[in-house]
mmCIF file of C-alpha atoms and ligand atoms in Angstrom:
data_model
loop_
_atom_site.group_PDB
_atom_site.id
_atom_site.type_symbol
_atom_site.label_atom_id
_atom_site.label_comp_id
_atom_site.label_asym_id
_atom_site.label_seq_id
_atom_site.Cartn_x
_atom_site.Cartn_y
_atom_site.Cartn_z
ATOM 1 C CA MET A 1 97.238 126.879 139.086
ATOM 2 C CA THR A 2 100.263 127.500 136.948
ATOM 3 C CA ASN A 3 100.071 130.634 134.894
ATOM 4 C CA LEU A 4 100.514 129.229 131.400
ATOM 5 C CA ILE A 5 99.153 131.605 128.776
ATOM 6 C CA GLN A 6 100.511 129.673 125.831
ATOM 7 C CA ARG A 7 98.989 126.192 125.681
ATOM 8 C CA PRO A 8 99.383 124.628 122.210
ATOM 9 C CA ARG A 9 97.419 121.623 123.486
ATOM 10 C CA ARG A 10 94.215 123.715 123.407
ATOM 11 C CA LEU A 11 94.060 123.140 119.663
ATOM 12 C CA ARG A 12 94.775 119.415 119.870
ATOM 13 C CA GLN A 13 91.885 118.273 121.998
ATOM 14 C CA ARG A 14 89.425 117.130 119.352
ATOM 15 C CA GLU A 15 89.757 115.944 115.771
ATOM 16 C CA GLY A 16 87.453 118.720 114.582
ATOM 17 C CA VAL A 17 89.777 121.366 115.979
ATOM 18 C CA ARG A 18 92.894 119.564 114.771
ATOM 19 C CA ALA A 19 91.384 119.448 111.282
ATOM 20 C CA LEU A 20 90.656 123.187 111.399
ATOM 21 C CA VAL A 21 94.266 124.079 112.106
ATOM 22 C CA ARG A 22 95.887 121.386 109.967
ATOM 23 C CA GLU A 23 98.525 122.910 107.688
ATOM 24 C CA ALA A 24 99.342 120.288 105.079
ATOM 25 C CA ARG A 25 96.568 118.361 103.379
ATOM 26 C CA LEU A 26 96.889 115.031 101.664
ATOM 27 C CA ALA A 27 94.206 114.358 99.083
ATOM 28 C CA PRO A 28 93.734 111.734 96.361
ATOM 29 C CA GLU A 29 94.207 114.501 93.768
ATOM 30 C CA ASN A 30 97.842 114.854 94.855
ATOM 31 C CA LEU A 31 98.684 111.279 93.939
ATOM 32 C CA VAL A 32 100.117 109.561 90.866
ATOM 33 C CA LEU A 33 100.193 105.753 90.569
ATOM 34 C CA PRO A 34 103.167 104.087 88.827
ATOM 35 C CA LEU A 35 102.346 100.997 86.731
ATOM 36 C CA PHE A 36 104.611 98.502 84.949
ATOM 37 C CA ALA A 37 103.419 97.342 81.544
ATOM 38 C CA CYS A 38 104.528 93.996 80.103
ATOM 39 C CA PRO A 39 103.531 92.098 76.935
ATOM 40 C CA GLY A 40 100.588 89.739 76.775
ATOM 41 C CA GLU A 41 96.965 89.667 77.847
ATOM 42 C CA GLY A 42 95.529 88.977 81.268
ATOM 43 C CA VAL A 43 99.034 89.030 82.798
ATOM 44 C CA ARG A 44 99.368 90.006 86.496
ATOM 45 C CA ARG A 45 102.767 89.032 87.875
ATOM 46 C CA GLU A 46 103.513 90.243 91.381
ATOM 47 C CA VAL A 47 106.920 91.828 92.001
ATOM 48 C CA ALA A 48 108.573 89.826 94.809
ATOM 49 C CA SER A 49 110.143 92.830 96.541
ATOM 50 C CA MET A 50 107.009 94.990 96.159
ATOM 51 C CA PRO A 51 103.947 93.154 97.478
ATOM 52 C CA GLY A 52 100.825 94.621 95.864
ATOM 53 C CA VAL A 53 102.718 95.815 92.776
ATOM 54 C CA PHE A 54 102.505 93.854 89.513
ATOM 55 C CA ASN A 55 103.842 93.569 85.997
ATOM 56 C CA LEU A 56 100.657 94.049 84.012
ATOM 57 C CA SER A 57 99.733 93.470 80.383
ATOM 58 C CA PRO A 58 98.131 96.557 78.760
ATOM 59 C CA ASP A 59 94.571 95.326 79.416
ATOM 60 C CA GLU A 60 95.449 94.863 83.102
ATOM 61 C CA VAL A 61 97.211 98.255 83.200
ATOM 62 C CA ALA A 62 93.923 99.757 82.026
ATOM 63 C CA ARG A 63 92.023 97.849 84.698
ATOM 64 C CA GLU A 64 94.409 98.961 87.469
ATOM 65 C CA ALA A 65 94.247 102.555 86.202
ATOM 66 C CA ALA A 66 90.452 102.420 86.273
ATOM 67 C CA ALA A 67 90.502 101.192 89.889
ATOM 68 C CA ALA A 68 92.863 104.023 90.843
ATOM 69 C CA PHE A 69 90.678 106.593 89.084
ATOM 70 C CA GLU A 70 87.621 105.190 90.845
ATOM 71 C CA ALA A 71 89.418 105.749 94.172
ATOM 72 C CA GLY A 72 90.108 109.379 93.192
ATOM 73 C CA VAL A 73 93.660 109.139 91.836
ATOM 74 C CA PRO A 74 93.820 111.413 88.781
ATOM 75 C CA ALA A 75 97.010 110.160 87.121
ATOM 76 C CA VAL A 76 99.224 107.175 86.338
ATOM 77 C CA ILE A 77 102.879 107.090 85.311
ATOM 78 C CA LEU A 78 103.781 104.207 83.016
ATOM 79 C CA PHE A 79 106.945 102.118 82.747
ATOM 80 C CA GLY A 80 107.572 99.329 80.250
ATOM 81 C CA LEU A 81 109.093 95.864 80.117
ATOM 82 C CA PRO A 82 109.654 95.307 76.391
ATOM 83 C CA GLU A 83 109.607 91.966 74.556
ATOM 84 C CA SER A 84 113.310 92.363 73.776
ATOM 85 C CA LYS A 85 116.153 94.782 74.524
ATOM 86 C CA ASP A 86 119.025 96.080 72.403
ATOM 87 C CA GLU A 87 121.940 98.518 72.437
ATOM 88 C CA THR A 88 119.882 101.444 71.145
ATOM 89 C CA ALA A 89 116.684 100.935 73.171
ATOM 90 C CA THR A 90 114.515 100.437 70.070
ATOM 91 C CA GLY A 91 111.591 99.352 72.257
ATOM 92 C CA ALA A 92 111.470 102.765 73.920
ATOM 93 C CA TYR A 93 110.385 104.600 70.760
ATOM 94 C CA ALA A 94 108.635 101.853 68.759
ATOM 95 C CA SER A 95 105.140 102.973 67.766
ATOM 96 C CA LYS A 96 103.870 99.582 68.952
ATOM 97 C CA GLY A 97 106.178 99.587 71.995
ATOM 98 C CA ILE A 98 104.859 98.287 75.290
ATOM 99 C CA VAL A 99 104.439 101.694 76.931
ATOM 100 C CA GLN A 100 102.820 103.087 73.802
ATOM 101 C CA GLU A 101 100.310 100.198 73.908
ATOM 102 C CA ALA A 102 99.696 100.765 77.612
ATOM 103 C CA ILE A 103 99.139 104.498 77.050
ATOM 104 C CA ARG A 104 96.529 103.712 74.395
ATOM 105 C CA ALA A 105 94.864 101.113 76.648
ATOM 106 C CA VAL A 106 94.488 103.584 79.532
ATOM 107 C CA ARG A 107 93.291 106.316 77.172
ATOM 108 C CA ARG A 108 90.575 104.015 75.824
ATOM 109 C CA ALA A 109 89.466 102.636 79.199
ATOM 110 C CA VAL A 110 89.665 105.812 81.316
ATOM 111 C CA PRO A 111 89.585 108.841 79.012
ATOM 112 C CA GLU A 112 89.642 111.342 81.893
ATOM 113 C CA MET A 113 92.760 109.927 83.474
ATOM 114 C CA VAL A 114 96.017 111.855 83.149
ATOM 115 C CA VAL A 115 98.635 109.655 81.513
ATOM 116 C CA VAL A 116 102.290 110.329 82.282
ATOM 117 C CA ALA A 117 105.002 108.394 80.446
ATOM 118 C CA ASP A 118 108.370 107.854 82.080
ATOM 119 C CA THR A 119 110.895 108.791 79.422
ATOM 120 C CA CYS A 120 114.064 106.757 79.880
ATOM 121 C CA LEU A 121 116.061 104.095 78.083
ATOM 122 C CA CYS A 122 117.198 101.773 80.903
ATOM 123 C CA GLU A 123 114.217 99.437 80.609
ATOM 124 C CA TYR A 124 114.912 99.006 76.893
ATOM 125 C CA THR A 125 118.709 98.755 76.642
ATOM 126 C CA SER A 126 120.468 95.384 76.785
ATOM 127 C CA HIS A 127 123.044 96.891 79.180
ATOM 128 C CA GLY A 128 120.428 98.529 81.422
ATOM 129 C CA HIS A 129 121.908 102.034 81.372
ATOM 130 C CA CYS A 130 119.796 105.124 80.774
ATOM 131 C CA GLY A 131 121.631 106.144 77.599
ATOM 132 C CA VAL A 132 123.820 105.046 74.704
ATOM 133 C CA VAL A 133 126.930 103.188 75.886
ATOM 134 C CA ARG A 134 130.278 103.192 74.130
ATOM 135 C CA GLY A 135 133.568 102.009 75.594
ATOM 136 C CA GLY A 136 131.937 101.561 78.979
ATOM 137 C CA GLU A 137 130.747 105.204 79.041
ATOM 138 C CA VAL A 138 127.177 106.490 78.953
ATOM 139 C CA LEU A 139 127.248 109.124 76.212
ATOM 140 C CA ASN A 140 125.237 112.237 76.915
ATOM 141 C CA ASP A 141 124.504 113.940 73.610
ATOM 142 C CA GLU A 142 123.881 110.759 71.627
ATOM 143 C CA SER A 143 121.368 109.715 74.265
ATOM 144 C CA LEU A 144 119.430 112.968 73.904
ATOM 145 C CA GLU A 145 118.324 112.102 70.400
ATOM 146 C CA LEU A 146 116.882 108.756 71.531
ATOM 147 C CA LEU A 147 115.197 110.302 74.561
ATOM 148 C CA ALA A 148 113.606 112.955 72.336
ATOM 149 C CA ARG A 149 112.406 110.279 69.930
ATOM 150 C CA THR A 150 110.955 108.314 72.859
ATOM 151 C CA ALA A 151 109.065 111.342 74.174
ATOM 152 C CA VAL A 152 107.575 112.080 70.746
ATOM 153 C CA SER A 153 106.398 108.495 70.314
ATOM 154 C CA GLN A 154 104.829 108.590 73.798
ATOM 155 C CA ALA A 155 103.049 111.818 72.869
ATOM 156 C CA GLU A 156 101.855 110.234 69.614
ATOM 157 C CA ALA A 157 100.395 107.361 71.637
ATOM 158 C CA GLY A 158 98.458 109.879 73.746
ATOM 159 C CA ALA A 159 100.572 110.767 76.795
ATOM 160 C CA ASP A 160 99.533 114.049 78.479
ATOM 161 C CA LEU A 161 102.915 114.468 80.141
ATOM 162 C CA VAL A 162 106.331 112.998 79.532
ATOM 163 C CA ALA A 163 108.721 112.549 82.440
ATOM 164 C CA PRO A 164 112.392 112.361 81.467
ATOM 165 C CA SER A 165 114.282 110.383 84.120
ATOM 166 C CA ALA A 166 117.618 109.588 82.480
ATOM 167 C CA MET A 167 119.554 112.467 84.106
ATOM 168 C CA MET A 168 121.281 113.341 80.814
ATOM 169 C CA ASP A 169 122.316 116.992 80.596
ATOM 170 C CA GLY A 170 119.995 118.928 78.308
ATOM 171 C CA GLN A 171 117.319 116.230 78.196
ATOM 172 C CA VAL A 172 114.452 118.600 78.983
ATOM 173 C CA GLY A 173 115.482 121.056 76.267
ATOM 174 C CA ALA A 174 115.986 118.312 73.676
ATOM 175 C CA ILE A 175 112.589 116.798 74.465
ATOM 176 C CA ARG A 176 110.815 120.175 74.479
ATOM 177 C CA GLU A 177 112.221 121.024 71.079
ATOM 178 C CA ALA A 178 111.377 117.619 69.581
ATOM 179 C CA LEU A 179 107.820 117.734 70.951
ATOM 180 C CA ASP A 180 107.287 121.212 69.533
ATOM 181 C CA ASP A 181 108.725 120.246 66.135
ATOM 182 C CA ALA A 182 106.331 117.297 66.009
ATOM 183 C CA GLY A 183 103.296 119.452 66.840
ATOM 184 C CA PHE A 184 103.041 118.405 70.494
ATOM 185 C CA GLU A 185 103.553 121.835 72.021
ATOM 186 C CA HIS A 186 100.633 121.100 74.385
ATOM 187 C CA VAL A 187 102.345 118.034 75.911
ATOM 188 C CA ALA A 188 103.944 118.975 79.246
ATOM 189 C CA VAL A 189 107.309 117.918 80.641
ATOM 190 C CA MET A 190 107.488 116.695 84.233
ATOM 191 C CA ALA A 191 111.239 116.674 84.735
ATOM 192 C CA TYR A 192 112.989 114.308 87.104
ATOM 193 C CA SER A 193 115.206 117.301 87.811
ATOM 194 C CA VAL A 194 116.778 116.155 91.035
ATOM 195 C CA LYS A 195 117.281 112.426 90.858
ATOM 196 C CA TYR A 196 119.827 110.907 93.195
ATOM 197 C CA ALA A 197 121.864 107.742 92.634
ATOM 198 C CA SER A 198 119.992 105.784 95.270
ATOM 199 C CA GLY A 199 119.869 102.344 96.817
ATOM 200 C CA PHE A 200 116.154 102.946 97.301
ATOM 201 C CA TYR A 201 115.554 102.067 93.611
ATOM 202 C CA GLY A 202 116.466 98.405 94.225
ATOM 203 C CA PRO A 203 112.961 96.892 94.058
ATOM 204 C CA PHE A 204 112.097 99.007 90.977
ATOM 205 C CA ARG A 205 114.944 97.431 89.074
ATOM 206 C CA GLU A 206 113.421 94.049 89.764
ATOM 207 C CA ALA A 207 109.962 95.324 88.798
ATOM 208 C CA ALA A 208 111.211 96.929 85.557
ATOM 209 C CA ASP A 209 114.057 94.476 84.888
ATOM 210 C CA SER A 210 116.349 97.479 84.473
ATOM 211 C CA ALA A 211 119.418 96.904 86.652
ATOM 212 C CA PRO A 212 122.608 98.029 84.870
ATOM 213 C CA ALA A 213 124.608 95.047 83.566
ATOM 214 C CA PHE A 214 127.883 96.733 84.570
ATOM 215 C CA GLY A 215 128.799 99.586 86.878
ATOM 216 C CA ASP A 216 126.168 101.845 88.391
ATOM 217 C CA ARG A 217 124.407 105.142 87.636
ATOM 218 C CA ARG A 218 126.673 107.449 89.638
ATOM 219 C CA ALA A 219 128.114 109.032 86.499
ATOM 220 C CA TYR A 220 124.721 110.552 85.671
ATOM 221 C CA GLN A 221 122.457 110.475 88.738
ATOM 222 C CA MET A 222 123.263 112.823 91.619
ATOM 223 C CA ASP A 223 125.417 112.215 94.677
ATOM 224 C CA ALA A 224 123.264 111.810 97.810
ATOM 225 C CA ALA A 225 125.505 114.243 99.680
ATOM 226 C CA ASN A 226 124.681 117.248 97.470
ATOM 227 C CA ALA A 227 122.033 119.901 98.059
ATOM 228 C CA ARG A 228 123.319 123.002 96.244
ATOM 229 C CA GLU A 229 123.727 120.937 93.116
ATOM 230 C CA ALA A 230 120.038 120.022 93.364
ATOM 231 C CA LEU A 231 119.084 123.680 92.935
ATOM 232 C CA ARG A 232 121.407 123.975 89.955
ATOM 233 C CA GLU A 233 119.807 120.914 88.312
ATOM 234 C CA ALA A 234 116.330 122.328 88.940
ATOM 235 C CA GLU A 235 117.309 125.731 87.575
ATOM 236 C CA LEU A 236 118.642 124.206 84.351
ATOM 237 C CA ASP A 237 115.372 122.337 83.851
ATOM 238 C CA VAL A 238 113.389 125.533 84.415
ATOM 239 C CA MET A 239 115.509 127.253 81.763
ATOM 240 C CA GLU A 240 115.074 124.328 79.373
ATOM 241 C CA GLY A 241 111.281 124.535 79.621
ATOM 242 C CA ALA A 242 110.199 122.052 82.297
ATOM 243 C CA ASP A 243 106.559 122.437 83.368
ATOM 244 C CA ILE A 244 106.832 120.453 86.614
ATOM 245 C CA LEU A 245 109.958 119.728 88.686
ATOM 246 C CA MET A 246 110.605 116.535 90.613
ATOM 247 C CA VAL A 247 112.757 115.382 93.509
ATOM 248 C CA LYS A 248 113.489 111.683 93.922
ATOM 249 C CA PRO A 249 113.580 109.746 96.263
ATOM 250 C CA ALA A 250 111.299 111.547 98.716
ATOM 251 C CA THR A 251 111.588 110.722 102.413
ATOM 252 C CA ALA A 252 115.350 110.797 102.877
ATOM 253 C CA TYR A 253 115.418 113.965 100.731
ATOM 254 C CA LEU A 254 112.710 116.138 102.293
ATOM 255 C CA ASP A 255 115.225 118.932 102.819
ATOM 256 C CA ILE A 256 115.702 118.979 99.046
ATOM 257 C CA VAL A 257 111.938 119.011 98.447
ATOM 258 C CA ARG A 258 111.707 122.033 100.746
ATOM 259 C CA ALA A 259 114.656 123.817 99.144
ATOM 260 C CA VAL A 260 113.325 123.356 95.604
ATOM 261 C CA ARG A 261 109.836 124.441 96.754
ATOM 262 C CA GLU A 262 111.233 127.659 98.211
ATOM 263 C CA ARG A 263 113.410 128.564 95.240
ATOM 264 C CA PHE A 264 111.073 127.795 92.310
ATOM 265 C CA ASP A 265 107.452 128.573 91.513
ATOM 266 C CA LEU A 266 106.746 125.611 89.245
ATOM 267 C CA PRO A 267 104.607 122.758 90.542
ATOM 268 C CA LEU A 268 106.762 120.252 92.402
ATOM 269 C CA ALA A 269 106.515 116.466 92.447
ATOM 270 C CA ALA A 270 108.254 114.043 94.804
ATOM 271 C CA TYR A 271 108.693 110.367 93.986
ATOM 272 C CA HIS A 272 108.133 108.024 96.942
ATOM 273 C CA VAL A 273 110.192 105.268 95.331
ATOM 274 C CA SER A 274 110.146 101.483 95.328
ATOM 275 C CA GLY A 275 112.512 100.969 98.277
ATOM 276 C CA GLU A 276 110.580 103.437 100.414
ATOM 277 C CA TYR A 277 107.393 101.479 99.674
ATOM 278 C CA ALA A 278 109.096 98.107 100.235
ATOM 279 C CA MET A 279 110.437 99.140 103.650
ATOM 280 C CA ILE A 280 106.977 100.046 104.930
ATOM 281 C CA LYS A 281 105.494 96.856 103.461
ATOM 282 C CA ALA A 282 108.190 94.629 104.958
ATOM 283 C CA ALA A 283 107.960 96.089 108.452
ATOM 284 C CA ALA A 284 104.154 95.984 108.323
ATOM 285 C CA GLN A 285 104.141 92.333 107.208
ATOM 286 C CA ARG A 286 106.162 91.503 110.299
ATOM 287 C CA GLY A 287 103.672 93.361 112.422
ATOM 288 C CA TRP A 288 106.318 95.872 113.472
ATOM 289 C CA ILE A 289 104.491 98.971 112.287
ATOM 290 C CA ASP A 290 100.914 99.932 111.443
ATOM 291 C CA GLU A 291 100.976 100.091 107.628
ATOM 292 C CA ARG A 292 97.972 102.342 107.120
ATOM 293 C CA ARG A 293 99.206 104.836 109.667
ATOM 294 C CA VAL A 294 102.803 104.935 108.472
ATOM 295 C CA MET A 295 101.685 105.203 104.841
ATOM 296 C CA LEU A 296 99.460 108.230 105.494
ATOM 297 C CA GLU A 297 102.007 109.848 107.813
ATOM 298 C CA THR A 298 104.773 109.459 105.235
ATOM 299 C CA LEU A 299 102.713 110.891 102.376
ATOM 300 C CA THR A 300 101.467 113.769 104.551
ATOM 301 C CA CYS A 301 105.039 114.648 105.501
ATOM 302 C CA ILE A 302 106.052 114.746 101.827
ATOM 303 C CA ARG A 303 103.229 117.243 101.290
ATOM 304 C CA ARG A 304 104.338 119.250 104.353
ATOM 305 C CA ALA A 305 107.860 119.459 102.911
ATOM 306 C CA GLY A 306 106.372 121.197 99.886
ATOM 307 C CA ALA A 307 105.436 118.679 97.198
ATOM 308 C CA ASP A 308 102.246 119.339 95.239
ATOM 309 C CA ILE A 309 102.304 115.934 93.598
ATOM 310 C CA ILE A 310 103.377 112.601 95.094
ATOM 311 C CA ILE A 311 104.185 109.631 92.900
ATOM 312 C CA THR A 312 103.641 106.533 95.048
ATOM 313 C CA TYR A 313 102.884 102.825 94.750
ATOM 314 C CA TYR A 314 100.451 103.461 97.611
ATOM 315 C CA ALA A 315 98.342 105.872 95.541
ATOM 316 C CA THR A 316 95.197 103.743 95.259
ATOM 317 C CA GLU A 317 95.353 102.468 98.840
ATOM 318 C CA ALA A 318 95.987 105.932 100.243
ATOM 319 C CA ALA A 319 93.206 107.449 98.156
ATOM 320 C CA LYS A 320 90.766 104.868 99.497
ATOM 321 C CA GLN A 321 91.773 105.727 103.065
ATOM 322 C CA LEU A 322 91.331 109.426 102.402
ATOM 323 C CA LYS A 323 87.812 109.158 101.005
HETATM 324 C C1 PBG B 401 114.293 105.009 85.171
HETATM 325 C C2 PBG B 401 113.686 105.142 86.503
HETATM 326 C C3 PBG B 401 114.049 104.539 87.726
HETATM 327 C C4 PBG B 401 113.074 104.901 88.655
HETATM 328 C C5 PBG B 401 112.177 105.718 87.995
HETATM 329 N N1 PBG B 401 112.579 105.870 86.680
HETATM 330 C C6 PBG B 401 115.147 103.603 88.065
HETATM 331 C C7 PBG B 401 116.540 104.029 88.104
HETATM 332 O O1 PBG B 401 116.906 105.177 87.860
HETATM 333 O O2 PBG B 401 117.359 103.134 88.342
HETATM 334 C C8 PBG B 401 113.015 104.442 90.093
HETATM 335 C C9 PBG B 401 111.659 104.406 90.690
HETATM 336 C C10 PBG B 401 111.530 103.603 91.932
HETATM 337 O O3 PBG B 401 112.496 103.117 92.534
HETATM 338 O O4 PBG B 401 110.374 103.454 92.361
HETATM 339 N N2 PBG B 401 115.564 105.557 85.025
#
């Protein structure tokens, strides 16, 4: 017999033992389900590039949220497709705006559910950029005022957390100050601190009808090649009062998730974005991969990299598998 003292396989023989020594745990409580609210009643329109994901009227948003909650998912993050768009994103901060209506619908239907509102302008601007545009430029400081107004109106509608995703400098500070001035000091900010300019957002832009009409988002979202800059972005958000940090996308950026986890003590979220979901779906539909297995493996690996919270279109399905 060979004299092997170290045999890692000893702990891999049975599921019970593997479970005992498992390091990262994926649980329904880690998951947040994104939902897309659109006007109307009884509307469920499937997004072509995201099978299983729908544009939903507020009543259907509430129904989908209830199903997620039933499966053990504690939170939703809401996006909106407004009736009409304009240069100043009026629909983003209208008291009867589509996200505001969806927030109220979820609140009514599932009072215990945590409601996160994505705070951005791109779904509401006619040009599809995340801020105010003048002379072909996305203006930073003018956009802050609109983002702050949007966050306050989301808080007024009942959001527990607001999640600024526009990548404007100073957005967390501007939103924190506006929330506090309006008496919403208890509303938390989940900052999209490290958001890369990514091709993986393609299907989302179909789902949210938010593709930029000209140019791209590289003048405000981060360059995929940069890691040190990610820590600088996260640090600024910590200083501006963020309560939760986020890295986005997730799977191609697990090194960034790990780096942010190691440097900062705040809770950390990772967004498993639309293109990451669509790739698994597409391969699974062709029978090339086992969807259930790849889904759970992917989400577990995001946890292993250091994320406390995972935002994923698979939230309800994964939660059901984990029960
Ligand atoms: C809004 C926003 C986007 C996503 C989340 N918030 C789109 C973008 O920046 O173009 C992408 C989410 C996804 O792809 O699932 N700015």
